[in-house]
Short mmCIF file of C-alpha atoms in Angstrom, two decimals:
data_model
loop_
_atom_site.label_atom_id
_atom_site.label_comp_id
_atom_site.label_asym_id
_atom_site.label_seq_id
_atom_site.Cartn_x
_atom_site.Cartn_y
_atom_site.Cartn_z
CA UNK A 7 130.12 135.16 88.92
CA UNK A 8 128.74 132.59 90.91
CA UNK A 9 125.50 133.55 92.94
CA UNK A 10 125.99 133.21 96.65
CA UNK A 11 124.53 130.19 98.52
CA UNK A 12 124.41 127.83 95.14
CA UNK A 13 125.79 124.84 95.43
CA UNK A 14 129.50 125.03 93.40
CA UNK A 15 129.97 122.44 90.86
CA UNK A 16 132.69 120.57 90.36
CA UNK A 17 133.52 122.08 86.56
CA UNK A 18 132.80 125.54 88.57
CA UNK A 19 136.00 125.09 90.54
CA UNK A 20 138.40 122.76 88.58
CA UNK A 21 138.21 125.18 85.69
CA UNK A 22 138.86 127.96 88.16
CA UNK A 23 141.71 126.23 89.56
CA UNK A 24 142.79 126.01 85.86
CA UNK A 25 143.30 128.99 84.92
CA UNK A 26 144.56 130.33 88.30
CA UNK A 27 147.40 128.46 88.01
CA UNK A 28 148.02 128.99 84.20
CA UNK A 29 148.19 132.70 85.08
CA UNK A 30 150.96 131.51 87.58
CA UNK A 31 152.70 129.26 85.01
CA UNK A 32 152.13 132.81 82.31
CA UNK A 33 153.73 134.91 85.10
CA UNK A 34 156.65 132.85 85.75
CA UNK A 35 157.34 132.52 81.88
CA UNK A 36 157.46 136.29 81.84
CA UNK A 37 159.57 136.67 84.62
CA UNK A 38 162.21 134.25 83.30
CA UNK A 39 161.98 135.93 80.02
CA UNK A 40 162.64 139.10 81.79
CA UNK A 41 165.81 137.40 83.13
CA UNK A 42 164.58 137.37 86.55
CA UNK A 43 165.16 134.22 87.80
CA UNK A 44 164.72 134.20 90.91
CA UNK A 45 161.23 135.72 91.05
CA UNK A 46 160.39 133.31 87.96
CA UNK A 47 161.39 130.57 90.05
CA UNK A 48 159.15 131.52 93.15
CA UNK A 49 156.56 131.72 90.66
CA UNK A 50 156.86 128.75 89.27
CA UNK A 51 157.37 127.03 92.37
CA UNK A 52 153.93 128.39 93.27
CA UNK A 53 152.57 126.70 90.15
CA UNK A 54 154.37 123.39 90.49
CA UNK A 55 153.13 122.90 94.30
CA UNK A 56 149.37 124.31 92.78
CA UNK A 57 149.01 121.89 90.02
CA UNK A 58 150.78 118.97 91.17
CA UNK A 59 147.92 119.37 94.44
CA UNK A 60 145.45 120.06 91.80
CA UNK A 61 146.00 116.55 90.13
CA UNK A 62 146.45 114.81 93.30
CA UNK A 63 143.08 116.15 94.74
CA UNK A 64 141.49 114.76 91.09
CA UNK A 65 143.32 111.11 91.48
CA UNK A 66 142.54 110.62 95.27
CA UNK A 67 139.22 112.37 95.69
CA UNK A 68 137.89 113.12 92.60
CA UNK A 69 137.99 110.36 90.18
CA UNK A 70 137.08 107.51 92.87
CA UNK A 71 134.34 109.44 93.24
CA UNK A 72 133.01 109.42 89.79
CA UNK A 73 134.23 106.08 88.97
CA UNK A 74 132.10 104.60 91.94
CA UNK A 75 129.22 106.75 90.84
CA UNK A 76 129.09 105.45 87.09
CA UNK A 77 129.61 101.53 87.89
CA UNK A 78 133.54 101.80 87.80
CA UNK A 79 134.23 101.58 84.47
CA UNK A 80 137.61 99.49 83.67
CA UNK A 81 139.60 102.15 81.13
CA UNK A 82 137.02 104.78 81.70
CA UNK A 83 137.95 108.04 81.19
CA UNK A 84 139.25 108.58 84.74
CA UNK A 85 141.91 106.49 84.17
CA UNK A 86 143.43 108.18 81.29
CA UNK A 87 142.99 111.28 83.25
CA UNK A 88 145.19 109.60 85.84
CA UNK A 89 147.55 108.45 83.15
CA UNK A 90 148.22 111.91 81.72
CA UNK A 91 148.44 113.09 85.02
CA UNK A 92 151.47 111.13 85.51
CA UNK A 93 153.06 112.51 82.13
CA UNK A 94 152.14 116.18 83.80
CA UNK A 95 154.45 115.65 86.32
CA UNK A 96 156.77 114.85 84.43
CA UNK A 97 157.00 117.46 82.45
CA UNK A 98 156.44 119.70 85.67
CA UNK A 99 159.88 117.94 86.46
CA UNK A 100 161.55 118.89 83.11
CA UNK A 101 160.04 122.84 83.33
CA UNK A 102 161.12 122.56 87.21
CA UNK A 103 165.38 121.43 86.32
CA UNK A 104 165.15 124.17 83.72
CA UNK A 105 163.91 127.20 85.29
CA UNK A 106 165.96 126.33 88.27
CA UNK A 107 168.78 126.42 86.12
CA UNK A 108 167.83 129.46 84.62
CA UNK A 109 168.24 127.84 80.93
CA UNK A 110 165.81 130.00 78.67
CA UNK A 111 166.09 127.45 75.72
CA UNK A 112 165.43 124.60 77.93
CA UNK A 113 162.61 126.41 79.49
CA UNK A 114 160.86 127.51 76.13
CA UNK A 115 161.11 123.69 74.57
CA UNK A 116 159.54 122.23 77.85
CA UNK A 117 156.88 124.71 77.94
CA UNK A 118 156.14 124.28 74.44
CA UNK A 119 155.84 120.40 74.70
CA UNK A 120 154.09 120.92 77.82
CA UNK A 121 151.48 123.55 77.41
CA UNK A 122 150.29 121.36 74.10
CA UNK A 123 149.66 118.55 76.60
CA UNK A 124 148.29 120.15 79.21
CA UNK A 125 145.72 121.73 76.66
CA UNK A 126 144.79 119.05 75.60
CA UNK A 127 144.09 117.38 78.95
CA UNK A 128 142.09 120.22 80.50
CA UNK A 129 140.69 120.19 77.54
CA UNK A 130 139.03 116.96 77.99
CA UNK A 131 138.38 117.40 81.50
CA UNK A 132 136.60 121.01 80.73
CA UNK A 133 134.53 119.64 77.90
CA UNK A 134 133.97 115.97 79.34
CA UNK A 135 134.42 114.49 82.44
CA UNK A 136 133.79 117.40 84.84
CA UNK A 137 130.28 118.08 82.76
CA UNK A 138 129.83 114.23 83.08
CA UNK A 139 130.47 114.57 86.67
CA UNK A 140 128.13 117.10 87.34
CA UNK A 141 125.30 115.14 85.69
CA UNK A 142 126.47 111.95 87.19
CA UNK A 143 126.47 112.97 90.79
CA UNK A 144 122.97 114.47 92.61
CA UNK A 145 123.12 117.41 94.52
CA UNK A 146 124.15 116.52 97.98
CA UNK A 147 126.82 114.37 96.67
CA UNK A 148 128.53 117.39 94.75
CA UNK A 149 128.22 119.48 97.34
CA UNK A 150 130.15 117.29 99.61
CA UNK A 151 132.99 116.72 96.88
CA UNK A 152 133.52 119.64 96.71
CA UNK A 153 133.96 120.79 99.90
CA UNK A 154 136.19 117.53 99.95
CA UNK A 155 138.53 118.66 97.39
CA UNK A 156 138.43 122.36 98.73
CA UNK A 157 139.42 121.32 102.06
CA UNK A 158 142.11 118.69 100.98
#
């Protein structure tokens, strides 16, 4: 738990956001497995709007951000970030066509492809770049990103 007036960090709430919406992703899987579609697809809607917001907050606000604060690296690791992002959504496409057409075998091949990328890429955020970010930045400058990215 986070103790009240400390500044967050930005690991502190990306990772949140993680796993907030892979409950919601987990929740609409069940639901479809259930063979209740239309809740699954509320669900998932839910999740789509979440992470594809979640990525766009990173590409606009948050990876400027660090990239100015390091010396703007050419292919530094923001950039693939932003790069996988755009594979991200397009699986969020392929998981979107299939639950909305309430195809189960569709739905389990997407997620499987897709949950092994996504891993992977919070992965490296998690374990890399938000840590990085955190040392990167001082104080006063996290504190206003993220109150950036939690208003956006």
């Amino acid at each position: 738990a986070r103790v009240s007036g400390t500044p967050r960090s930005v690991g502190e709430y990306l990772v949140w956001d993680h796993r907030r919406l892979e409950a919601l992703l987990a929740q609409s899987l069940k639901l479809a497995r259930a063979g209740l579609w239309p809740e699954a697809v509320l669900r998932f809607d839910e999740y789509d709007t979440g992470l594809r917001h979640h990525a766009d907050v990173e590409d606009v606000i948050l990876f400027p951000a660090y990239e100015e604060a390091s010396g703007n690296l050419p292919d530094g690791p923001a950039k693939l970030m932003m790069e996988e992002h755009h594979d991200v959504r397009l699986g969020l496409d392929r998981l979107l066509r299939a639950v909305r057409g309430n195809e189960m075998g569709e739905l389990q091949d997407a997620f499987g492809e897709f949950a092994d990328e996504l891993e992977g890429h919070h992965a490296k955020e998690e374990e890399i770049l938000f840590p990085s970010i955190d040392t990167t930045l001082d104080q006063q400058q996290l504190r206003a990103l993220v109150e950036k990215m939690l208003l956006a």
